CSV table of C-alpha atoms and ligand atoms in Angstrom, one decimal:
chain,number,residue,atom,x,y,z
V,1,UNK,CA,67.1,-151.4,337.2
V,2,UNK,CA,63.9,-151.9,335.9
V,3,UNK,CA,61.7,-154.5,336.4
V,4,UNK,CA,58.8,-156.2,334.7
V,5,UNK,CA,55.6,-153.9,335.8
V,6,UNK,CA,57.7,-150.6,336.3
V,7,UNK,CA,57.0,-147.8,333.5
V,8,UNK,CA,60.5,-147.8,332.0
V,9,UNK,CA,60.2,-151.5,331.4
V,10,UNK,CA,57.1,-151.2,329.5
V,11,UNK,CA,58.3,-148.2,327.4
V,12,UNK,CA,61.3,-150.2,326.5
V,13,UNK,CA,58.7,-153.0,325.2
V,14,UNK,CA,56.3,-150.8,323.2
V,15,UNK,CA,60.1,-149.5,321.8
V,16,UNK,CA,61.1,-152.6,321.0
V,17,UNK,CA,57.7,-153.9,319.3
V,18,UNK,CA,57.5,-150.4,317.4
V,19,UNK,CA,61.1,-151.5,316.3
V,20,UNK,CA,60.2,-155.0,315.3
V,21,UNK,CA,57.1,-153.5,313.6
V,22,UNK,CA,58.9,-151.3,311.3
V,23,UNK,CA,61.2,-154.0,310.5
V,24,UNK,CA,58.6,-155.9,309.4
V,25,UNK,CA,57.1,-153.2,307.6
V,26,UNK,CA,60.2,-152.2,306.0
V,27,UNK,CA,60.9,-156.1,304.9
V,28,UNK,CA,57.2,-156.1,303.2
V,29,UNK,CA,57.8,-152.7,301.8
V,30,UNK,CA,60.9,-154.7,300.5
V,31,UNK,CA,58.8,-157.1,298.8
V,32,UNK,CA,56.2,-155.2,297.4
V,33,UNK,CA,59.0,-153.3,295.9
V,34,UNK,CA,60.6,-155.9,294.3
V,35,UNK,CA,57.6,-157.8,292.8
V,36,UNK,CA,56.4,-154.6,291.5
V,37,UNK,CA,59.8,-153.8,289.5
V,38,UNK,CA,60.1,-157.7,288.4
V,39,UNK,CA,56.6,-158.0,286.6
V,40,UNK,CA,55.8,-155.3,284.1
V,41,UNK,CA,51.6,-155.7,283.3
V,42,UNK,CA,50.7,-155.5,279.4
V,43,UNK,CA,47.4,-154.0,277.9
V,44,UNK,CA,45.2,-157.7,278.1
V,45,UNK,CA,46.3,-157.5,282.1
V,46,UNK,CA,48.7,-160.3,281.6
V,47,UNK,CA,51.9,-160.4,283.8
V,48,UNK,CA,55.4,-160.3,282.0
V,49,UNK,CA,58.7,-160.7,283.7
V,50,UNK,CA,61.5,-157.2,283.6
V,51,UNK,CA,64.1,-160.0,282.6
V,52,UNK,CA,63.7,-162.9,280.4
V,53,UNK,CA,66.9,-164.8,279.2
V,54,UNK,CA,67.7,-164.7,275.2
V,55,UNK,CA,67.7,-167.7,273.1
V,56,UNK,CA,69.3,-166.6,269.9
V,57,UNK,CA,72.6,-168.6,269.0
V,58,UNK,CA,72.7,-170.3,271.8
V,59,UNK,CA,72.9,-173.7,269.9
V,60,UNK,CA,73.5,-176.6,271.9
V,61,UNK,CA,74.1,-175.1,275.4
V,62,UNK,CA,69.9,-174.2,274.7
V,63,UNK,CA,68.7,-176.5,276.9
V,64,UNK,CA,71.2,-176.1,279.6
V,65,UNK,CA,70.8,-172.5,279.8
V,66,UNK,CA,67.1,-172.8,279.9
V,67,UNK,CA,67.1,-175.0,282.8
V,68,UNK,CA,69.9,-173.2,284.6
V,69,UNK,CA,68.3,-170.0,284.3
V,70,UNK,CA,64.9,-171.1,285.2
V,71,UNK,CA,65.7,-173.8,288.1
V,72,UNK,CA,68.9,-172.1,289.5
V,73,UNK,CA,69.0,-168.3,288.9
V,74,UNK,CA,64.8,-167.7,288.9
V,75,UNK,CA,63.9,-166.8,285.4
V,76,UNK,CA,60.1,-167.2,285.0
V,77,UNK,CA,60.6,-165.7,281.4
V,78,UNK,CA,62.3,-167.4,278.2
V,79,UNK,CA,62.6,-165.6,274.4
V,80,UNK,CA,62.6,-167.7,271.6
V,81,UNK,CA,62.1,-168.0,268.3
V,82,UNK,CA,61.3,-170.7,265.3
V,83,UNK,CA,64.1,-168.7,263.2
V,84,UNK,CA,66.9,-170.4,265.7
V,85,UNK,CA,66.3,-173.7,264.9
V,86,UNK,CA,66.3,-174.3,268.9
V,87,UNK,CA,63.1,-174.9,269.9
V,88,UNK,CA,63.1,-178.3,270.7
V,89,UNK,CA,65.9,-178.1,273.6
V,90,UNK,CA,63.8,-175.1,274.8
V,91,UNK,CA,61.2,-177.6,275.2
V,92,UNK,CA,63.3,-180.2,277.0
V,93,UNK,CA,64.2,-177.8,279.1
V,94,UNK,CA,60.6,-176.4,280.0
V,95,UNK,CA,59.8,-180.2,280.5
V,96,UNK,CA,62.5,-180.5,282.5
V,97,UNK,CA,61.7,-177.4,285.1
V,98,UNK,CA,58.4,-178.3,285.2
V,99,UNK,CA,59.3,-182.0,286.4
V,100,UNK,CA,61.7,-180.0,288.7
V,101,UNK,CA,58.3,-178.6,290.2
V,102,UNK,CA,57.7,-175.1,287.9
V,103,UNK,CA,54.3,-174.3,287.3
V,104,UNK,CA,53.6,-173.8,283.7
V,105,UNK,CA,51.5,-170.7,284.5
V,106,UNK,CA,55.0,-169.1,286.3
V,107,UNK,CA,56.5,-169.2,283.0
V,108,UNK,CA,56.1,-166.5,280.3
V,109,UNK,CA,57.5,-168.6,277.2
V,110,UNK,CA,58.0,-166.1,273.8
V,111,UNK,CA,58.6,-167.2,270.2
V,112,UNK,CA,58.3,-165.7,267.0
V,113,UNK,CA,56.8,-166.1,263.4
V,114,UNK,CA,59.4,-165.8,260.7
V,115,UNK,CA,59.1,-164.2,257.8
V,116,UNK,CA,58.3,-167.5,255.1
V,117,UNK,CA,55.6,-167.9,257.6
V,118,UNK,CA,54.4,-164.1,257.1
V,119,UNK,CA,51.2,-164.9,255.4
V,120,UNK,CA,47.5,-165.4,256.5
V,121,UNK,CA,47.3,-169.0,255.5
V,122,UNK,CA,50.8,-169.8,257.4
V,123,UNK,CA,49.9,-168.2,260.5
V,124,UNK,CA,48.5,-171.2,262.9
V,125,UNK,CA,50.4,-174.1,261.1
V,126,UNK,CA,53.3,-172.0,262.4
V,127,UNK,CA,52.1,-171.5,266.0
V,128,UNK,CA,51.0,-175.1,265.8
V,129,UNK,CA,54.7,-176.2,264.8
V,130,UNK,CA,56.1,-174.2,267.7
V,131,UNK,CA,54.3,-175.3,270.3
V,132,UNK,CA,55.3,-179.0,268.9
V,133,UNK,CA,59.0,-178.2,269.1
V,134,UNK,CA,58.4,-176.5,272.7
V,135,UNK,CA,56.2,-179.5,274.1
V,136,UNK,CA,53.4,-177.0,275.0
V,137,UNK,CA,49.9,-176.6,274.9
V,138,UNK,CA,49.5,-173.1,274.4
V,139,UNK,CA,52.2,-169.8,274.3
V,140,UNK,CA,52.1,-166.5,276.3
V,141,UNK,CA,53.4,-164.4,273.3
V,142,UNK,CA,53.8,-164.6,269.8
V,143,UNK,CA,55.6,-162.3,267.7
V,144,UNK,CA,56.0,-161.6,264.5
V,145,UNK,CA,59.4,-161.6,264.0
V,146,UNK,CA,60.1,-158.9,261.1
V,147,UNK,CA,57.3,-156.9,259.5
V,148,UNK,CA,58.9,-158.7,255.9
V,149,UNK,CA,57.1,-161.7,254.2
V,150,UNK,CA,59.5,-164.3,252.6
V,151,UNK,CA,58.7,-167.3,249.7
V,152,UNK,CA,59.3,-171.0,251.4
V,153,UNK,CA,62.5,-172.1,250.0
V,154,UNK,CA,64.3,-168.2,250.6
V,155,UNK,CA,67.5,-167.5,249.9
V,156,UNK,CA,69.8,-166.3,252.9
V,157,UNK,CA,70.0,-163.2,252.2
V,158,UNK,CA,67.0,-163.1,249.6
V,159,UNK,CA,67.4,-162.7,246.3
V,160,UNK,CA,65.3,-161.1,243.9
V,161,UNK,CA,61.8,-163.0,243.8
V,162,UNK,CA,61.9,-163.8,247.1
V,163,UNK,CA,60.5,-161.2,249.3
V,164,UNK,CA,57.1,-161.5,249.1
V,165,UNK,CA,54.0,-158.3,249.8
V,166,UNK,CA,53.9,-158.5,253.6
V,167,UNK,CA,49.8,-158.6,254.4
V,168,UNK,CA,50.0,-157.0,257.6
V,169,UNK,CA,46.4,-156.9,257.9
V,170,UNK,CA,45.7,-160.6,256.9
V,171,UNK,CA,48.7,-161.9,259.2
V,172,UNK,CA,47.6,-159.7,262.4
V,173,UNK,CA,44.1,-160.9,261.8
V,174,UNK,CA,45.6,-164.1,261.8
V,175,UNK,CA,47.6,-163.9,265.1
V,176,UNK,CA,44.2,-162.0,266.7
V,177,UNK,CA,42.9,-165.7,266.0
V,178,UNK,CA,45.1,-167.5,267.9
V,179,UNK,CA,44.3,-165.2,270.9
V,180,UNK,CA,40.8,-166.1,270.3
V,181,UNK,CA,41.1,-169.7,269.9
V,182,UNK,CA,43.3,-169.7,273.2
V,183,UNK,CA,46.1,-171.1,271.2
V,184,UNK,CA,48.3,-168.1,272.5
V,185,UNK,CA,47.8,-165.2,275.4
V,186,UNK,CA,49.2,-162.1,274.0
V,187,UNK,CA,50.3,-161.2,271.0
V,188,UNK,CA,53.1,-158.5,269.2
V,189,UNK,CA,55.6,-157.8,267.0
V,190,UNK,CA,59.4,-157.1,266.6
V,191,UNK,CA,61.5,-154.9,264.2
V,192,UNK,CA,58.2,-152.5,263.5
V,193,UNK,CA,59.1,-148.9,262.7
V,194,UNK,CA,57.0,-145.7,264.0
V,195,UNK,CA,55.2,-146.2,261.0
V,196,UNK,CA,54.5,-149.3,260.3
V,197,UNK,CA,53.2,-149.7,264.4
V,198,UNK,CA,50.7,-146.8,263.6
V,199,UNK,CA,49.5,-148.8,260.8
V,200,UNK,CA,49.0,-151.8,262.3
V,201,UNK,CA,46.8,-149.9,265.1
V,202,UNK,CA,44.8,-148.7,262.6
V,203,UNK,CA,44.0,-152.4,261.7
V,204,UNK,CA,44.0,-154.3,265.1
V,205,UNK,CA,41.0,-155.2,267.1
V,206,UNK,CA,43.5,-156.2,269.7
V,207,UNK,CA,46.6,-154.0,270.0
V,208,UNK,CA,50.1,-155.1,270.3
V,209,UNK,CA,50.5,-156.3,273.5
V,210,UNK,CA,54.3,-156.3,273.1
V,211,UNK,CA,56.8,-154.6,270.6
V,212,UNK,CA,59.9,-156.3,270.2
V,213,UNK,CA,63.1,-154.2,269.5
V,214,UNK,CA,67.3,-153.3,269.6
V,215,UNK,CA,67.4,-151.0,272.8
V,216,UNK,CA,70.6,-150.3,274.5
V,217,UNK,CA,72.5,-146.8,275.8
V,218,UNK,CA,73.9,-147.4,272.4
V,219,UNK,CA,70.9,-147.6,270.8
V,220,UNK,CA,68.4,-146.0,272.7
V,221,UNK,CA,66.1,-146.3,270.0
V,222,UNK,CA,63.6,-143.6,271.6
V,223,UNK,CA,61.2,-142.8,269.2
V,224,UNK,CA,60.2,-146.4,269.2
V,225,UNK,CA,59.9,-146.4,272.8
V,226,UNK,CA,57.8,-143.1,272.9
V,227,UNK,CA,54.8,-144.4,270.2
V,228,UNK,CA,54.7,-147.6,272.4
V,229,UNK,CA,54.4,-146.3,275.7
V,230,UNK,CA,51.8,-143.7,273.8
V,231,UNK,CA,50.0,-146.9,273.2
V,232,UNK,CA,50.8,-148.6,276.0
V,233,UNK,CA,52.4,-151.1,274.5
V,234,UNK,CA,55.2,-153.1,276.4
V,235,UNK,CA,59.0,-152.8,274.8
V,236,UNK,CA,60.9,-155.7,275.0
V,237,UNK,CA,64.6,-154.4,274.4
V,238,UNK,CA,66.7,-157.1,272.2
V,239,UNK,CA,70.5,-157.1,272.4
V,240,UNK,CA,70.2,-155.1,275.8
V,241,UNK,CA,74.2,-155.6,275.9
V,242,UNK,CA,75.4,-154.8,272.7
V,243,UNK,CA,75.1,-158.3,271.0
V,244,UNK,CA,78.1,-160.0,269.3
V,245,UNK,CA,78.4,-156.7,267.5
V,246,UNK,CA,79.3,-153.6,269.9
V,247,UNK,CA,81.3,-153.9,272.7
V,248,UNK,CA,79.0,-151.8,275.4
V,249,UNK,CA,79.8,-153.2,278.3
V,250,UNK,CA,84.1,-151.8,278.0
V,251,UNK,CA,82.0,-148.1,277.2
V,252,UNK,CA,83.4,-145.7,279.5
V,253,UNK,CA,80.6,-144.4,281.0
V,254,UNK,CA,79.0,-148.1,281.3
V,255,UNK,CA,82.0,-149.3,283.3
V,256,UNK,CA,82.1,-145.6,285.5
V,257,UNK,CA,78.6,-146.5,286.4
V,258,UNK,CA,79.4,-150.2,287.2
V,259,UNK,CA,81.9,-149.5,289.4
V,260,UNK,CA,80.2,-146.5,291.6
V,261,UNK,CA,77.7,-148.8,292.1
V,262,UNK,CA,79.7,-151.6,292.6
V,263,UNK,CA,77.8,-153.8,290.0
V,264,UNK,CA,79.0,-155.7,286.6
V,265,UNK,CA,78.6,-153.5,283.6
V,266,UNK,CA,76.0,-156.4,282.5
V,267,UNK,CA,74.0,-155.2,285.5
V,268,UNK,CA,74.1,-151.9,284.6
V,269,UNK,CA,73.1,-151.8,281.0
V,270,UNK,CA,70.0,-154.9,281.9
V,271,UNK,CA,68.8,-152.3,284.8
V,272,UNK,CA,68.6,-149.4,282.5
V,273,UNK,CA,66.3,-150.9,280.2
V,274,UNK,CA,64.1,-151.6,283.6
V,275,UNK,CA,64.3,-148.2,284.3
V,276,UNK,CA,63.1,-146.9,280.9
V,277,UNK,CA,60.2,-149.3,281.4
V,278,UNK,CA,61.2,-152.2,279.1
V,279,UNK,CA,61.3,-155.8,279.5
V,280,UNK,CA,64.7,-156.9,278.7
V,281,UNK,CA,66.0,-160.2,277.1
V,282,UNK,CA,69.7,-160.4,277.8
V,283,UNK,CA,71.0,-164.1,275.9
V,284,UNK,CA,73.8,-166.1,277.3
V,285,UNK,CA,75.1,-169.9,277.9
V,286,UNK,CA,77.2,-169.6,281.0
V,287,UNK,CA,75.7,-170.0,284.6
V,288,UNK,CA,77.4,-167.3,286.4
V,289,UNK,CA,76.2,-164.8,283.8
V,290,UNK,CA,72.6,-166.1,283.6
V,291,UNK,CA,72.6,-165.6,287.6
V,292,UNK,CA,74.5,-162.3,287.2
V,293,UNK,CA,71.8,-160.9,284.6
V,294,UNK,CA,68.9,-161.4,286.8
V,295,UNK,CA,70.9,-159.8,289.6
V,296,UNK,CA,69.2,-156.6,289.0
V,297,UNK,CA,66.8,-155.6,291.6
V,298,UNK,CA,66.6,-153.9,294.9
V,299,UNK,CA,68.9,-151.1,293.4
V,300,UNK,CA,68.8,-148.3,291.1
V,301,UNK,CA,70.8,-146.6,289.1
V,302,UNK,CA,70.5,-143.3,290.3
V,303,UNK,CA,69.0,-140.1,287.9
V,304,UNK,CA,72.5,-138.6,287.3
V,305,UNK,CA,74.1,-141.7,286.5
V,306,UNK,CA,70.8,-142.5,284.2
V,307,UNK,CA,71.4,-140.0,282.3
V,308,UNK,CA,75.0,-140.2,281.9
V,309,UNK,CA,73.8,-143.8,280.5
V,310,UNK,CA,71.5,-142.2,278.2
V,311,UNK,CA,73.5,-139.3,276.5
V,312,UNK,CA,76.1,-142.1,274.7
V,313,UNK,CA,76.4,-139.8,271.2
V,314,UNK,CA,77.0,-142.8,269.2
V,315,UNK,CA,73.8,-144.2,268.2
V,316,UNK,CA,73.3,-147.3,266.1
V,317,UNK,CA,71.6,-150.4,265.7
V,318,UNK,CA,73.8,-153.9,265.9
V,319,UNK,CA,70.9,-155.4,264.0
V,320,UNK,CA,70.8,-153.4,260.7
V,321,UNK,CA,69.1,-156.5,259.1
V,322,UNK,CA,72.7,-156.9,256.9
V,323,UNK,CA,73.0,-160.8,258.2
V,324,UNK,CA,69.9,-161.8,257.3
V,325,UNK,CA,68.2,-160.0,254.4
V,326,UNK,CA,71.2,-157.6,252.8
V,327,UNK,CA,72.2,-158.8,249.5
V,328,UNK,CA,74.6,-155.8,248.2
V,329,UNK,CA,74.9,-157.3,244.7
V,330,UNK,CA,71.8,-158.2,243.2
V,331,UNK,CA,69.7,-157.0,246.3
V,332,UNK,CA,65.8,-156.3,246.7
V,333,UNK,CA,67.8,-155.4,250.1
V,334,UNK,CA,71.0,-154.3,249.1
V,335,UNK,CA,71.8,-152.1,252.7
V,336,UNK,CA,70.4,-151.5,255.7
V,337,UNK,CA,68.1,-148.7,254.7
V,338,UNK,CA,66.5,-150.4,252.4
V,339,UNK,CA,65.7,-153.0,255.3
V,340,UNK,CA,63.9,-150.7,257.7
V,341,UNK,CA,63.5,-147.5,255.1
V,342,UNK,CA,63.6,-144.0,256.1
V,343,UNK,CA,62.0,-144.3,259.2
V,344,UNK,CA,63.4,-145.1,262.7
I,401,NDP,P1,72.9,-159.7,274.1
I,401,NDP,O1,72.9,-158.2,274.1
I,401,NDP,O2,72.0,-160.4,275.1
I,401,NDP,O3,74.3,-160.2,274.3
I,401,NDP,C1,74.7,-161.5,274.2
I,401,NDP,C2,76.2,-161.6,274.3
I,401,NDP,O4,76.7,-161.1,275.6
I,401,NDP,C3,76.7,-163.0,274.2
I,401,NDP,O5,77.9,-163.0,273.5
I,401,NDP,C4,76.9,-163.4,275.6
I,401,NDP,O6,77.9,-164.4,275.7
I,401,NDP,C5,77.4,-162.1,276.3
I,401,NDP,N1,77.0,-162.0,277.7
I,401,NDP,C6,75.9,-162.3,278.3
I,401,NDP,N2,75.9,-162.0,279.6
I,401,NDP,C7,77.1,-161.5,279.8
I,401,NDP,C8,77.7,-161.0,281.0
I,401,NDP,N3,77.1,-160.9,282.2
I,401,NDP,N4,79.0,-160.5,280.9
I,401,NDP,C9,79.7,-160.6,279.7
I,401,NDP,N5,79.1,-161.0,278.6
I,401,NDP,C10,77.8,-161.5,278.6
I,401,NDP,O7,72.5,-160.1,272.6
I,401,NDP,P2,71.5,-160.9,271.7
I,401,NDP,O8,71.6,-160.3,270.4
I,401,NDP,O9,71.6,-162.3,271.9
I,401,NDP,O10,70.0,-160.4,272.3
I,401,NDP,C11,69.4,-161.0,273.4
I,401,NDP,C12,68.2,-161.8,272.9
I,401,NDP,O11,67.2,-160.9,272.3
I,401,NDP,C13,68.5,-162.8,271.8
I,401,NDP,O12,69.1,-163.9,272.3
I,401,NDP,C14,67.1,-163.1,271.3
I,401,NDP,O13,66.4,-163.9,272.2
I,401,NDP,C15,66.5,-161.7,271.3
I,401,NDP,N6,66.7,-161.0,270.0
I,401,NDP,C16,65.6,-160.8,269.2
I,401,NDP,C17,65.8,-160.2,268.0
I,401,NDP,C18,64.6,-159.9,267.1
I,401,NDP,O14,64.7,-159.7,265.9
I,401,NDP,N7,63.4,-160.0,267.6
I,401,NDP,C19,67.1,-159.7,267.4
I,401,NDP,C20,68.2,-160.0,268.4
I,401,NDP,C21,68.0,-160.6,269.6
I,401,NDP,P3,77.7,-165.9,276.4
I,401,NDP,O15,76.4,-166.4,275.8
I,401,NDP,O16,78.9,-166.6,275.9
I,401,NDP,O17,77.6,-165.6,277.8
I,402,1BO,C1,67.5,-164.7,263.4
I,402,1BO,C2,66.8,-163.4,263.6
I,402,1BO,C3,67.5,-162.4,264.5
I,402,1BO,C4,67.4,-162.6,265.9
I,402,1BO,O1,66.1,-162.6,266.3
């Protein structure tokens, strides 16, 4: 047997530190791993979250699903909006995770300037509004929430007279200022097509940090996606699991996927936004889903099975618009086209 000084003993130590070394090495590698696929950097150098949890509709379970997701199941990112009427239980809740000892700089808080506030002059009295409803000092992102500029007072869905000229130029300038006056860190926009993003770069001293929009296998939406990664700005995918609208997570090839990889179909469809670069938002009120959503690292969905995801023939958006601005009989929007034009 050996013994303490004999060679054999000491080869079976250097074994068993080499062994403990690469265990250690393998748990770091772990890490680094997973911090590096849960934190996507934008253009300014700010950090921002893969996953963040959806606000819209949420009503009064807000402020319970806030807390839950941020205290319980480790969200450090929440996407809100003025347009839900919710802000103030997002702001309770914040309040409430921070007194439960969150830093304020761990969170990534988003909201959104709608479209009666899409004018120069209407700009900070917005931002100033929301950070009143959300008890902060200043906001990570602000996004303008549809590139369409309503009249206070709108009907919903407008009616003639109210859809005002949207000043891109005037508002971007605008939300520029707020970066400036450290009111707000980055600063983007939602529901912009190729072509109205390629004008507003032409305009912008700073770029879109962010771009806001519907991406799912269902929608894949990838001309969007290709202009902002050409630009290098971040895609935040909305509705990543088919909204209230499409029923993506029974799609064949979603629940095929799920189950070879032994995850939900939730999983599957929040992971391959991850993997086509995007920050994803998924929404919901219940606790086992909110910790089920963020469930989504350390694993891959491998290149076949990526694909597979990506080749679902029926593409459209659950968010044509038609809720909010169609008005079939008398319009200015009377379909969906006329909503986001002939572009994509
Ligand atoms: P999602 O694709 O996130 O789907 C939400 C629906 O899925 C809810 O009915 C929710 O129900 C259900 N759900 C959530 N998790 C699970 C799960 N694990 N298993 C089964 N069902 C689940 O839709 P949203 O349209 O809400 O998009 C997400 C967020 O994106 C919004 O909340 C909003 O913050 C943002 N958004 C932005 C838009 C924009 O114009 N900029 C437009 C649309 C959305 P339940 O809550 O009951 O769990
Ligand atoms: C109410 C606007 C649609 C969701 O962002």
């Amino acid at each position: 047997m050996a013994t303490a000084h004999d060679p054999l003993s000491v080869i079976h130590e250097v074994r068993q530190q080499q062994q403990q070394l690469s265990v250690i090495q393998e748990v770091q590698q772990q890490k680094e791993h997973a911090e590096a696929q849960y934190y996507f950097t934008l253009l300014s150098g700010h950090k921002i979250p893969s996953v963040g949890l959806g606000t819209w509709r949420s009503g009064s379970f807000t402020a319970k699903a806030v807390f839950t997701a941020i205290v319980q199941a480790g969200y450090r990112h929440v996407d809100t909006a003025q347009e839900y009427g919710i802000q103030e239980e997002v702001g309770k809740a914040l309040k409430a995770a921070m007194q439960a000892g969150i830093k304020r700089e761990e969170l990534v808080i988003a909201s959104k300037l709608w479209c009666t506030d899409s004018a120069p002059d209407k700009v900070k009295p917005a931002l100033l509004k929301t950070l009143k409803e959300l008890e902060l000092e200043d906001l990570d992102l602000f996004l303008i929430h549809w590139p369409i500029s309503l009249k206070n007072g709108a009907h919903k869905p407008p009616e003639p007279g109210d859809v005002l000229e949207f000043d891109m130029e005037g508002v971007w300038k605008e939300m520029e200022n707020l970066v400036r006056d450290g009111l707000v860190k980055d600063i983007g926009v939602c529901n912009f097509t190729v072509k109205q993003i390629n004008r507003l770069l032409e305009c912008a001293h700073i770029k879109p940090a962010v771009c806001q929009i519907e991406m799912h296998p269902g929608w894949r939406n990838d001309k969007m996606l290709q202009v902002c990664k050409k630009h290098g700005i971040h895609v935040m995918a909305f509705s990543p699991l088919g909204s209230t609208k499409r029923d993506l997570m029974h799609e064949p090839v979603v629940t095929k996927v799920a189950n070879k990889l032994n995850k939900t179909p939730a999983q599957v469809l929040i992971r391959w936004g991850i993997q086509r670069g995007a920050t994803v938002i998924p929404k919901s009120i219940h606790k086992e889903r909110i910790i089920e959503n963020i469930q989504v690292f350390n694993w891959k969905i491998p290149e076949e099975d990526f694909q597979a995801l990506s080749s679902i023939k029926d593409q459209w958006r659950t968010m044509g618009g038609e809720i909010l601005f169609v008005n079939e009989k008398h319009g200015p929007y009377k379909n969906a086209t006329d909503v986001w034009g002939d572009d994509e």
